[in-house]
Short mmCIF file of C-alpha atoms and ligand atoms in Angstrom, two decimals:
data_model
loop_
_atom_site.label_atom_id
_atom_site.label_comp_id
_atom_site.label_asym_id
_atom_site.label_seq_id
_atom_site.Cartn_x
_atom_site.Cartn_y
_atom_site.Cartn_z
CA MET A 274 76.07 111.71 103.71
CA VAL A 275 75.43 109.68 106.84
CA ALA A 276 78.28 109.87 109.39
CA PRO A 277 80.51 106.79 109.66
CA ALA A 278 80.38 104.87 112.95
CA LEU A 279 83.64 103.46 114.32
CA TYR A 280 83.63 100.59 116.81
CA ALA A 281 86.93 100.06 118.57
CA ASP A 282 88.61 99.84 121.91
CA ARG A 283 90.52 102.62 123.58
CA GLY A 284 93.87 103.27 121.94
CA CYS A 285 93.54 100.62 119.21
CA PRO A 286 96.30 101.24 116.63
CA PHE A 287 94.10 100.18 113.71
CA ALA A 288 91.32 102.53 114.77
CA HIS A 289 93.91 105.30 115.22
CA ARG A 290 94.62 105.10 111.48
CA VAL A 291 90.97 105.74 110.71
CA LEU A 292 90.58 108.46 113.33
CA ALA A 293 93.58 110.31 111.90
CA LEU A 294 92.11 110.23 108.39
CA LEU A 295 88.67 111.35 109.61
CA ASP A 296 90.32 114.21 111.50
CA GLU A 297 92.21 115.21 108.36
CA LEU A 298 88.95 115.13 106.39
CA GLY A 299 87.09 117.13 109.03
CA VAL A 300 84.53 114.33 109.38
CA ALA A 301 83.11 113.66 112.86
CA PRO A 302 82.39 109.94 113.27
CA GLU A 303 79.99 108.32 115.67
CA LEU A 304 82.36 106.71 118.15
CA ARG A 305 81.61 103.47 119.97
CA ILE A 306 84.78 103.02 121.99
CA ALA A 307 85.01 100.34 124.68
CA LEU A 308 87.57 99.76 127.37
CA PRO A 309 90.25 97.30 126.25
CA GLY A 310 88.89 93.77 126.56
CA ASP A 311 85.26 94.91 126.33
CA VAL A 312 83.03 94.73 123.27
CA PRO A 313 81.71 98.11 122.10
CA ASP A 314 77.92 98.56 122.42
CA GLY A 315 76.11 97.42 119.30
CA LEU A 316 79.13 95.77 117.67
CA ARG A 317 77.84 92.20 117.88
CA ALA A 318 74.97 93.11 115.55
CA PHE A 319 77.60 93.45 112.82
CA SER A 320 80.31 91.10 114.09
CA PRO A 321 79.15 88.21 116.27
CA THR A 322 82.76 87.55 117.35
CA GLY A 323 83.15 91.18 118.45
CA ARG A 324 86.27 91.76 116.35
CA ILE A 325 87.48 95.35 116.26
CA PRO A 326 87.88 97.80 114.72
CA LEU A 327 84.76 97.95 112.59
CA LEU A 328 83.56 100.86 110.49
CA VAL A 329 79.91 101.09 109.55
CA HIS A 330 79.09 103.60 106.85
CA GLY A 331 75.56 103.58 105.44
CA ASP A 332 74.83 100.00 104.51
CA ILE A 333 78.41 98.75 104.52
CA ALA A 334 80.39 97.33 107.44
CA ILE A 335 84.18 97.19 107.00
CA GLY A 336 86.48 95.11 109.21
CA GLU A 337 89.92 95.94 107.80
CA SER A 338 91.46 99.29 108.64
CA ARG A 339 93.29 99.49 105.30
CA VAL A 340 89.99 99.11 103.45
CA MET A 341 88.36 101.62 105.83
CA LEU A 342 91.00 104.17 104.80
CA GLU A 343 90.43 103.57 101.09
CA HIS A 344 86.65 103.65 101.50
CA LEU A 345 86.68 106.93 103.44
CA ALA A 346 89.19 108.52 101.06
CA GLU A 347 86.85 107.78 98.16
CA ALA A 348 83.68 108.68 100.04
CA TYR A 349 85.06 112.09 101.07
CA ASP A 350 87.26 112.83 98.02
CA PHE A 351 90.60 112.84 99.81
CA ASP A 352 92.78 113.93 96.88
CA ALA A 353 96.06 113.31 98.72
CA ALA A 354 95.16 109.69 99.54
CA PHE A 355 97.77 108.26 97.14
CA PRO A 356 100.38 109.75 94.79
CA ARG A 357 99.12 110.23 91.25
CA ASP A 358 102.05 108.35 89.72
CA LEU A 359 101.15 104.66 89.35
CA ALA A 360 104.50 103.25 90.47
CA ARG A 361 104.55 105.41 93.61
CA ARG A 362 100.92 104.61 94.33
CA THR A 363 101.62 100.90 94.06
CA ARG A 364 104.62 101.29 96.41
CA HIS A 365 102.37 102.91 98.99
CA ARG A 366 99.89 100.02 98.73
CA GLN A 367 102.69 97.47 98.98
CA ALA A 368 104.15 99.15 102.07
CA MET A 369 100.76 99.03 103.78
CA ALA A 370 100.37 95.35 102.93
CA LEU A 371 103.85 94.58 104.30
CA MET A 372 103.16 96.50 107.49
CA ASP A 373 99.96 94.51 108.08
CA GLY A 374 101.21 91.15 106.88
CA VAL A 375 104.83 91.01 108.06
CA ILE A 376 105.96 93.84 110.34
CA GLY A 377 102.88 94.77 112.41
CA PRO A 378 102.09 91.24 113.67
CA HIS A 379 105.30 91.40 115.74
CA LEU A 380 103.56 93.97 117.92
CA PHE A 381 101.31 91.20 119.20
CA ARG A 382 104.00 88.53 119.62
CA ALA A 383 105.91 88.20 122.85
CA GLY A 384 109.10 86.53 121.64
CA PRO A 385 111.74 87.98 119.30
CA PRO A 386 111.67 87.05 115.62
CA ASN A 387 113.83 84.08 114.61
CA ALA A 388 116.64 84.51 112.06
CA LYS A 389 114.45 83.74 109.06
CA GLU A 390 111.73 86.11 110.25
CA MET A 391 114.32 88.81 110.93
CA ALA A 392 115.70 88.45 107.39
CA ARG A 393 112.19 88.85 106.00
CA LEU A 394 111.56 91.86 108.23
CA GLU A 395 114.76 93.53 107.04
CA GLU A 396 113.70 92.88 103.45
CA CYS A 397 110.33 94.52 104.10
CA LEU A 398 111.93 97.47 105.89
CA ASP A 399 114.09 97.97 102.78
CA VAL A 400 110.89 98.30 100.78
CA LEU A 401 109.50 100.81 103.29
CA GLY A 402 112.78 102.69 103.13
CA GLU A 403 112.21 103.37 99.42
CA LEU A 404 109.19 105.47 100.39
CA THR A 405 111.21 108.06 102.20
CA ALA A 406 111.71 109.81 98.86
CA ASP A 407 108.09 110.99 99.26
CA PRO A 408 107.51 113.59 101.99
CA PRO A 409 105.55 112.34 105.01
CA ALA A 410 102.58 114.53 104.09
CA PRO A 411 99.01 113.57 105.01
CA SER A 412 98.23 110.46 102.93
CA LEU A 413 96.76 107.02 103.52
CA LEU A 414 100.31 105.69 103.84
CA ALA A 415 101.19 108.13 106.62
CA PHE A 416 97.95 107.45 108.50
CA HIS A 417 98.48 103.72 108.10
CA LEU A 418 102.10 103.50 109.22
CA ALA A 419 102.37 106.15 111.93
CA PRO A 420 100.00 104.58 114.51
CA THR A 421 101.80 101.25 114.20
CA TRP A 422 105.22 102.88 114.59
CA LEU A 423 104.01 104.65 117.74
CA ARG A 424 102.85 101.31 119.20
CA PHE A 425 106.22 99.65 118.44
CA GLN A 426 107.91 102.38 120.46
CA TRP A 427 105.35 102.27 123.28
CA TRP A 428 104.71 98.52 123.54
CA ARG A 429 107.93 96.97 122.26
CA PRO A 430 110.74 99.45 122.98
CA GLU A 431 113.27 96.63 123.40
CA SER A 432 112.14 94.55 120.41
CA PRO A 433 114.65 93.78 117.63
CA VAL A 434 111.94 94.96 115.21
CA THR A 435 111.83 98.39 116.86
CA ALA A 436 115.63 98.46 116.87
CA ALA A 437 115.77 97.56 113.18
CA ILE A 438 113.43 100.44 112.33
CA ARG A 439 115.38 102.85 114.53
CA ALA A 440 118.63 101.81 112.83
CA ARG A 441 117.31 103.00 109.47
CA THR A 442 117.83 106.71 109.92
CA LYS A 443 115.82 107.92 106.94
CA LEU A 444 112.92 105.55 107.51
CA ARG A 445 112.80 106.41 111.18
CA ALA A 446 112.80 110.16 110.42
CA TRP A 447 109.97 109.63 107.94
CA LEU A 448 107.92 107.64 110.44
CA ASP A 449 108.58 110.16 113.20
CA ALA A 450 107.43 112.97 110.91
CA ALA A 451 104.31 110.99 109.97
CA ALA A 452 103.57 110.44 113.66
CA ALA A 453 103.97 114.21 114.20
CA LEU A 454 101.34 115.13 111.57
CA PRO A 455 98.65 117.19 113.34
CA SER A 456 95.79 114.76 112.59
CA VAL A 457 97.84 111.79 113.84
CA LYS A 458 98.80 113.63 117.03
CA ARG A 459 95.30 114.96 117.71
CA THR A 460 93.82 111.47 117.51
CA ALA A 461 96.62 109.62 119.35
CA PRO A 462 95.86 108.18 122.77
CA ASP A 463 97.83 109.22 125.80
CA ALA A 464 101.04 107.18 125.60
CA ALA A 465 101.20 106.24 129.29
CA GLU A 466 97.55 105.14 129.34
CA ASN A 467 98.02 103.18 126.13
CA ILE A 468 101.08 101.40 127.48
CA ALA A 469 99.20 100.54 130.69
CA ASP A 470 96.26 99.20 128.64
CA PHE A 471 98.65 97.04 126.64
CA GLU A 472 100.30 95.67 129.77
CA HIS A 473 96.88 94.80 131.23
CA ALA A 474 95.87 93.03 128.03
CA ARG A 475 99.17 91.14 127.97
CA ALA A 476 98.61 89.98 131.54
CA GLY A 477 95.08 88.89 130.57
CA GLU A 478 93.57 91.21 133.18
CA LYS A 479 90.29 92.95 132.67
CA LEU A 480 90.43 96.71 133.22
CA PRO A 481 88.18 98.15 135.89
CA ALA A 482 85.17 99.89 134.30
N1 LIG B 601 93.90 93.69 110.01
C1 LIG B 601 93.00 94.26 110.99
C2 LIG B 601 93.59 94.02 112.36
C3 LIG B 601 92.58 94.15 113.46
C4 LIG B 601 93.10 93.58 114.78
O1 LIG B 601 94.09 92.83 114.82
N2 LIG B 601 92.45 93.95 115.86
C5 LIG B 601 92.88 93.47 117.15
C6 LIG B 601 92.45 94.41 118.24
S1 LIG B 601 93.28 95.97 118.17
C7 LIG B 601 92.23 92.14 117.39
O2 LIG B 601 91.07 91.96 117.11
N3 LIG B 601 92.98 91.19 117.90
C8 LIG B 601 92.45 89.91 118.32
C9 LIG B 601 92.22 88.95 117.19
O3 LIG B 601 92.72 89.17 116.08
O4 LIG B 601 91.52 87.97 117.43
C10 LIG B 601 92.85 95.77 110.69
O5 LIG B 601 93.77 96.34 110.10
O6 LIG B 601 91.82 96.35 111.03
#
C-alpha cells in the first residue's frame, strides 16, 4: 500500500493525533511539515486555502483528523481502534465529536467561556468522564483526546476549561495516562517549542525560517 502523506505545521495538535496512530501502527508517513504560519510544500494542490492538517492516501485527500484516524485504522486493520461493544463504541465517537465541536475550540479562543458556554462544557466533560471506565489503552479515542489535552495544559494553563478538566480527578488521570502512551509521547512536539510557536501565532508574528 502506498504510504500516507501528512501535511501539517510543526506541533499541530490535530496532526499529532494522526502521527500517534501511525506510530502505533508502525507506518512511516511522508511528512510535509511547515513552520507555523507557513503552508507546507505541495499542499495547495489539494487545498487551495492551505488548510491543515491534510492527509493524502492514494487517491483520497482527507481534511478532518477524526476521519483520518478512522481511515487509517481501517486501511491498516487497527483492531483496537474502537471497543467491540456498540454502546461503548458509540460513546467513544460521541466523546470525539464533543471534543472537536465544544471543548477543543476553546483552545483557539482568547477569552474565558461565558456562563452558558461553561455549563455546556461541564455537560460535555460529564460525558467524557463516563469513558474513564475503559482503560486508556491505545485506541482512536486516546489518540484523539490526548494531543488536545496536552495543548490545553501548554497553551491555556490558566483557562477555566483546563481547570474544569483538572478538577475531574478520574477524567484527568485518564487523559494523563493517554498522553503518556508511548506512541503519543514519541510523536509529541517539544513542549517549550510548541508553547513558543503558539505565542508567536497568537501575536500574529511570522516565525523566522
Ligand atoms: N477539525 C479539524 C481542525 C483543523 C484546524 O483547526 N486546523 C487549524 C490549524 S492547527 C487551522 O487550520 N486553523 C485555522 C482555520 O481554521 O482557519 C481537524 O480535526 O483536522
